[in-house]
PDB file of C-alpha atoms in Angstrom:
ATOM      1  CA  UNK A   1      48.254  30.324 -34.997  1.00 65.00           C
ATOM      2  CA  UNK A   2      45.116  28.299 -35.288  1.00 88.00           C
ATOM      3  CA  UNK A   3      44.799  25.060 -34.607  1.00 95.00           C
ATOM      4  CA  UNK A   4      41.944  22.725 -32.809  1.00 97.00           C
ATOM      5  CA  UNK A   5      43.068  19.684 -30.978  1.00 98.00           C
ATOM      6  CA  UNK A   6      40.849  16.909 -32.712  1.00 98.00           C
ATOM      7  CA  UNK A   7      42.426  17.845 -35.802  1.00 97.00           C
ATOM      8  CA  UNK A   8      45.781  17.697 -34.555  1.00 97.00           C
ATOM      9  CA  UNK A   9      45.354  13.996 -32.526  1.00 97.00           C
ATOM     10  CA  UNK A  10      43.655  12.692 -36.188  1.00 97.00           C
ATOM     11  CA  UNK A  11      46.948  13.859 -37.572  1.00 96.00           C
ATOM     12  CA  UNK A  12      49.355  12.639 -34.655  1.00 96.00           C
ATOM     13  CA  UNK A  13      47.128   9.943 -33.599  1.00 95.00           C
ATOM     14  CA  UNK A  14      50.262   8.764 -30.880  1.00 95.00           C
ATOM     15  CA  UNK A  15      50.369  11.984 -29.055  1.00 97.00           C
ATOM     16  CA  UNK A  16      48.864  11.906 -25.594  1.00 98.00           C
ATOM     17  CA  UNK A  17      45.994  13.734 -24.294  1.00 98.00           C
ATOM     18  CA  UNK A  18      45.536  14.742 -20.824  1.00 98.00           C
ATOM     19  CA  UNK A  19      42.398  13.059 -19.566  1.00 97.00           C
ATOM     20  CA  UNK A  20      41.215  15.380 -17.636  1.00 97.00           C
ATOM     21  CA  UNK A  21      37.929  17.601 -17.771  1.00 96.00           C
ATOM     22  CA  UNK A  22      39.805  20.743 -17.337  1.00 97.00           C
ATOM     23  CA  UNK A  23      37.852  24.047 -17.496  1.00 97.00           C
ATOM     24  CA  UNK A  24      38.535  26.905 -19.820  1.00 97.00           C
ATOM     25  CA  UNK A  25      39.187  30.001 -17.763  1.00 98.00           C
ATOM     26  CA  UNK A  26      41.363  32.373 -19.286  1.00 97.00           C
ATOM     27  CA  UNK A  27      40.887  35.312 -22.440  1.00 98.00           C
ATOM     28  CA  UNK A  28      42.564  33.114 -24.700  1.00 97.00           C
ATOM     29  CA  UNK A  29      40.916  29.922 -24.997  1.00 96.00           C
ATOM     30  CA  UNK A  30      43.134  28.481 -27.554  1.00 97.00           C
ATOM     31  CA  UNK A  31      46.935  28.393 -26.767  1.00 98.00           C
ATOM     32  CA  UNK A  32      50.193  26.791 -27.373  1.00 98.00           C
ATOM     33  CA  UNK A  33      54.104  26.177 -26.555  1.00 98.00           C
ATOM     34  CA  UNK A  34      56.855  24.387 -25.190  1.00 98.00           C
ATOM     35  CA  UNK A  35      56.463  23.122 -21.407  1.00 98.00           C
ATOM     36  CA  UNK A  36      57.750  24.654 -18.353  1.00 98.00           C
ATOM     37  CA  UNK A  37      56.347  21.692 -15.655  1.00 98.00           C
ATOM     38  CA  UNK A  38      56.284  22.633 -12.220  1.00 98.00           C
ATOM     39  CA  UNK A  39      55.259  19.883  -9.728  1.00 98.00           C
ATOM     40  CA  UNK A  40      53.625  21.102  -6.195  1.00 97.00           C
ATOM     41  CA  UNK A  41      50.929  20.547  -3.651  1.00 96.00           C
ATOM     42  CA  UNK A  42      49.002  23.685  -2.347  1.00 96.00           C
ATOM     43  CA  UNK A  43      51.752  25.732  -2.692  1.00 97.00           C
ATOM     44  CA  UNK A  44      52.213  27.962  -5.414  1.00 97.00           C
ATOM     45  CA  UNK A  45      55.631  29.576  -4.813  1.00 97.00           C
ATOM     46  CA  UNK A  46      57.562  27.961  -7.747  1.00 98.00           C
ATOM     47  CA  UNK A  47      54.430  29.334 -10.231  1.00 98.00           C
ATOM     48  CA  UNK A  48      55.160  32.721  -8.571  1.00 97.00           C
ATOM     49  CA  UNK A  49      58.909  32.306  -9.398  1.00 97.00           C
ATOM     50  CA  UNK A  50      57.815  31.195 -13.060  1.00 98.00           C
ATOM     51  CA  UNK A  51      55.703  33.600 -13.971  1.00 98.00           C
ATOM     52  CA  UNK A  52      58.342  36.191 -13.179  1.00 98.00           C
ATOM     53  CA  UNK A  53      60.748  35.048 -15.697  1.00 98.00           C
ATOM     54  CA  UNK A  54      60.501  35.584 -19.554  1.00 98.00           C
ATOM     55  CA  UNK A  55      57.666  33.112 -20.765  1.00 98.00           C
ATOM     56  CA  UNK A  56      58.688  33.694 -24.496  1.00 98.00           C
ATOM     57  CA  UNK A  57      55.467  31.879 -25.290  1.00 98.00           C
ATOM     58  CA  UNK A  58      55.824  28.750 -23.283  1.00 98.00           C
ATOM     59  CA  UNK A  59      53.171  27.265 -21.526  1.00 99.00           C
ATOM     60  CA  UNK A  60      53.273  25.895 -17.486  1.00 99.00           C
ATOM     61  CA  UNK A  61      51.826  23.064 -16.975  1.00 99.00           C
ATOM     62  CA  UNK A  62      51.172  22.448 -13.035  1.00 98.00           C
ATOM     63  CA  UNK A  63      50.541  19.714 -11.333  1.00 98.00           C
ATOM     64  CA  UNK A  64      49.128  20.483  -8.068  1.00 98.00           C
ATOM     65  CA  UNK A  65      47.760  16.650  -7.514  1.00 98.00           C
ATOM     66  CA  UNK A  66      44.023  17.791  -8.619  1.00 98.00           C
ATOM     67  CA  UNK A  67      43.573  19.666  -5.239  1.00 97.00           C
ATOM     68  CA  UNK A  68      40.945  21.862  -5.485  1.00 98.00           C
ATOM     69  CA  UNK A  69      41.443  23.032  -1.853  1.00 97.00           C
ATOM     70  CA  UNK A  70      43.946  26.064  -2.386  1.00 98.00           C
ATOM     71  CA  UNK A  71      43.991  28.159  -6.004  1.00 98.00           C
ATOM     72  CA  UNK A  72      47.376  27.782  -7.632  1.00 98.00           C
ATOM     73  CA  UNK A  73      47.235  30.905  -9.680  1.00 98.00           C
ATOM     74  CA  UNK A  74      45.614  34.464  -9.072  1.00 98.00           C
ATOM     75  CA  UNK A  75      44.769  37.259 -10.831  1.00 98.00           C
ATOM     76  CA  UNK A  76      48.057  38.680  -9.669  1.00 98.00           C
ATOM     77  CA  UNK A  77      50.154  36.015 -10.473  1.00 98.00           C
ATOM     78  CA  UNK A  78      47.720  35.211 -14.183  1.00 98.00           C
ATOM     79  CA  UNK A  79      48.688  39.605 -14.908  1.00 98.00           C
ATOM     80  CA  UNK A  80      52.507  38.764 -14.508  1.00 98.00           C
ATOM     81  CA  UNK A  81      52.514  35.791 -16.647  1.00 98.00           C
ATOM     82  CA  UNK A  82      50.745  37.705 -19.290  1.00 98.00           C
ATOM     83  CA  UNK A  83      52.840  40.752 -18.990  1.00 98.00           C
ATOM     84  CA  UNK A  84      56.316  38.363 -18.932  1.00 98.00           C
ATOM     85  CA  UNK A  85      55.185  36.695 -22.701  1.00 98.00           C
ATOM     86  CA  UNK A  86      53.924  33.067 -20.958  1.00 98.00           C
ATOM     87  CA  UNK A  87      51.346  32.187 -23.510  1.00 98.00           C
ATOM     88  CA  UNK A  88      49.315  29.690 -20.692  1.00 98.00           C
ATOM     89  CA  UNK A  89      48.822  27.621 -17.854  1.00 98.00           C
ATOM     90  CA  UNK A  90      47.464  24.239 -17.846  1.00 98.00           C
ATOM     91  CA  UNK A  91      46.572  23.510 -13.852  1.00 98.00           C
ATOM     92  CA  UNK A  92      45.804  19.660 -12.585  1.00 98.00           C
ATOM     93  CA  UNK A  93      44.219  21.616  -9.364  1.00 98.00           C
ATOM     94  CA  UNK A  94      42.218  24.811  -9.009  1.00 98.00           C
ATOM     95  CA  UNK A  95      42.890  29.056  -9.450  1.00 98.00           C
ATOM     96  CA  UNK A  96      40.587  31.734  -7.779  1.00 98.00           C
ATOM     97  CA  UNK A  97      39.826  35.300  -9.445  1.00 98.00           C
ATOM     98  CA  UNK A  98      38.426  33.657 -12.248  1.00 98.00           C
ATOM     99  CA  UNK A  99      36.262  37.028 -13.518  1.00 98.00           C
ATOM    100  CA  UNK A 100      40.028  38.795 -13.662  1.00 98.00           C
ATOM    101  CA  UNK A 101      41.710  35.980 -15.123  1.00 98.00           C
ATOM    102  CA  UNK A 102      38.940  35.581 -17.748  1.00 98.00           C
ATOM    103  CA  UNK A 103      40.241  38.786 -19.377  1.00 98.00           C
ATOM    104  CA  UNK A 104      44.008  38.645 -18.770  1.00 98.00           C
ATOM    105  CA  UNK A 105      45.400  38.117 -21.807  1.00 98.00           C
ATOM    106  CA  UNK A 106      46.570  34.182 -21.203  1.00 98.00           C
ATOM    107  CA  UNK A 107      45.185  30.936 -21.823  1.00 98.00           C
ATOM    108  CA  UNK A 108      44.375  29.147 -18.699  1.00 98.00           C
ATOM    109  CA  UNK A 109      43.473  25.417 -17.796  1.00 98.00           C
ATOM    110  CA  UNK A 110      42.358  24.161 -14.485  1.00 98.00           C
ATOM    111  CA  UNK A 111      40.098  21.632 -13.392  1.00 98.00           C
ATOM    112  CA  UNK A 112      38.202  24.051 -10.978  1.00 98.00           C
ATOM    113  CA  UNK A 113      37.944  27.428  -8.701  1.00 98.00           C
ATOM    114  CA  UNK A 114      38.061  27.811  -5.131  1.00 98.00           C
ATOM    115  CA  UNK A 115      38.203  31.342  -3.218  1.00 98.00           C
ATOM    116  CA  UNK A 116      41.185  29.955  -1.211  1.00 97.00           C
ATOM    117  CA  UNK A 117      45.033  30.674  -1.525  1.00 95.00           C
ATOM    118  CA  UNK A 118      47.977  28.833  -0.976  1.00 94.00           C
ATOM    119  CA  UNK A 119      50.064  28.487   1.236  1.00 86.00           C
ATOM    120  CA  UNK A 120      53.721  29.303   0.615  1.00 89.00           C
ATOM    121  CA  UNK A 121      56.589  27.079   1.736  1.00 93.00           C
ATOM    122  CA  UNK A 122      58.547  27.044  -0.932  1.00 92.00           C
ATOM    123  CA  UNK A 123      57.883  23.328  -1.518  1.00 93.00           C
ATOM    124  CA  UNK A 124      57.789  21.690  -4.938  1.00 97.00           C
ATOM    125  CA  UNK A 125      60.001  20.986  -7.886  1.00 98.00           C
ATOM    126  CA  UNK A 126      60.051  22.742 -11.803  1.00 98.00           C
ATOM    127  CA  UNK A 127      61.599  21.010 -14.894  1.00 98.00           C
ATOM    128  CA  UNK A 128      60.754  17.472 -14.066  1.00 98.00           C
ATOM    129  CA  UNK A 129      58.654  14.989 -15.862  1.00 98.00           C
ATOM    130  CA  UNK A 130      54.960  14.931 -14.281  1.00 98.00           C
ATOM    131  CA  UNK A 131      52.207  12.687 -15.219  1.00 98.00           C
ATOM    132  CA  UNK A 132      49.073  14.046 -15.168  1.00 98.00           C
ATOM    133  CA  UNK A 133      45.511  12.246 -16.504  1.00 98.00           C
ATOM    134  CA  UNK A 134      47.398   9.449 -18.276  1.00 98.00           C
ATOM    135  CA  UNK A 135      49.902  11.996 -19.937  1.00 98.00           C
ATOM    136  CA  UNK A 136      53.582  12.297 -19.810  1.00 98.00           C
ATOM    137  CA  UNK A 137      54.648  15.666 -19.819  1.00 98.00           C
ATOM    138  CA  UNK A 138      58.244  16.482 -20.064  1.00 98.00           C
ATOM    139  CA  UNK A 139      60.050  19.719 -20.153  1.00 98.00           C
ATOM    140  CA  UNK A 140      60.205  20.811 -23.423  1.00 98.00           C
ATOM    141  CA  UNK A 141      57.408  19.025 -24.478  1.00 98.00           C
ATOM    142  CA  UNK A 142      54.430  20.638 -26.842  1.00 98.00           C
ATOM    143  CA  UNK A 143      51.545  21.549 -25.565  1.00 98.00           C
ATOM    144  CA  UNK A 144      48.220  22.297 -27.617  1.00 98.00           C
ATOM    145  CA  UNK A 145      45.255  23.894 -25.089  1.00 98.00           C
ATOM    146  CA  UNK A 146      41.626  24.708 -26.473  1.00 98.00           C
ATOM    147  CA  UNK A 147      37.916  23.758 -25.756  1.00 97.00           C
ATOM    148  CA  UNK A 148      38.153  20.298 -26.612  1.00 97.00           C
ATOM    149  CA  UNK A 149      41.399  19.594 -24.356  1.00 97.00           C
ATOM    150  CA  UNK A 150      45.170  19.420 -23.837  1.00 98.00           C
ATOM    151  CA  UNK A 151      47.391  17.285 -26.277  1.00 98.00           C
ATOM    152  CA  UNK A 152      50.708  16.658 -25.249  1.00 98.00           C
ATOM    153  CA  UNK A 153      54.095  15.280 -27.800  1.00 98.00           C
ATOM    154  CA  UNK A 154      57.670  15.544 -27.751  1.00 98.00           C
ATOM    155  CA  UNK A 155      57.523  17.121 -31.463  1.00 97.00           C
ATOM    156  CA  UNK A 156      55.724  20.011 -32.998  1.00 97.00           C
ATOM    157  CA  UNK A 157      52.581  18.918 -34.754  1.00 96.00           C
ATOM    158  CA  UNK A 158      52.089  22.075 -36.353  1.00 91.00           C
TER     159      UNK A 158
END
């Protein structure tokens, strides 16, 4: 599927975009699906949990509060997603491994890199609305991830 965000926001013109100057870090730099949203704070155990189940090419979108303290997602945790069928991760925080992850075969978002990991207290929530750089992002939602940015709407636009 190919598709480039401006064109799709000239077409859908009341879809939200995620205002956020999120870097490009994964293989695939163009990705899309239905969300999975996952809502924690330096703790990535409910990603780990995610990433273990069948992605059938939905996307997890994470908001981790823009820390960029602790990394959200791994190498590890970035293989699993790709091996399960998750077609991406859009992060509101940071991920570490960055060379590994840049050639797993996933599309990943995050607004930075830090060596660190998190903790895990199995703290957070998944399937919940989360608002993240002006956007509403619902489970369910669409989600549309390349170079130019992350569009988010409740109905397919392509």
């Amino acid at each position: 599927m190919t598709f480039a965000t401006p064109d799709l926001m000239d077409a859908a013109p009341n879809a939200a975009v995620i205002e956020l100057q999120f870097r490009n870090l994964g293989a695939h730099p163009r990705f899309s699906g239905r969300a999975v949203t996952i809502k924690c704070h330096e703790d990535n155990s409910l990603v780990k949990q995610c990433v273990a189940e069948p992605g059938d090419g939905r996307v997890i979108v994470v908001d981790g509060g823009g820390s960029l303290r602790q990394a959200l997602l791994g190498d590890m945790l970035a293989a699993e997603a790709a091996d399960n069928g998750w077609a991406g991760l859009v992060i509101n925080g940071a991920i570490r491994d960055v060379d590994d992850i840049a050639v797993t075969a996933l599309g990943v978002q995050a607004l930075g890199v830090t060596p660190r990991k998190t903790d895990k207290r199995g703290e957070g929530q998944r399937d919940i609305v989360v608002h993240i750089g002006g956007a509403r992002i619902a489970p369910g939602d669409y989600i549309y991830a390349d170079n130019n940015g992350v569009v988010v709407s409740a109905e397919p636009l392509l």
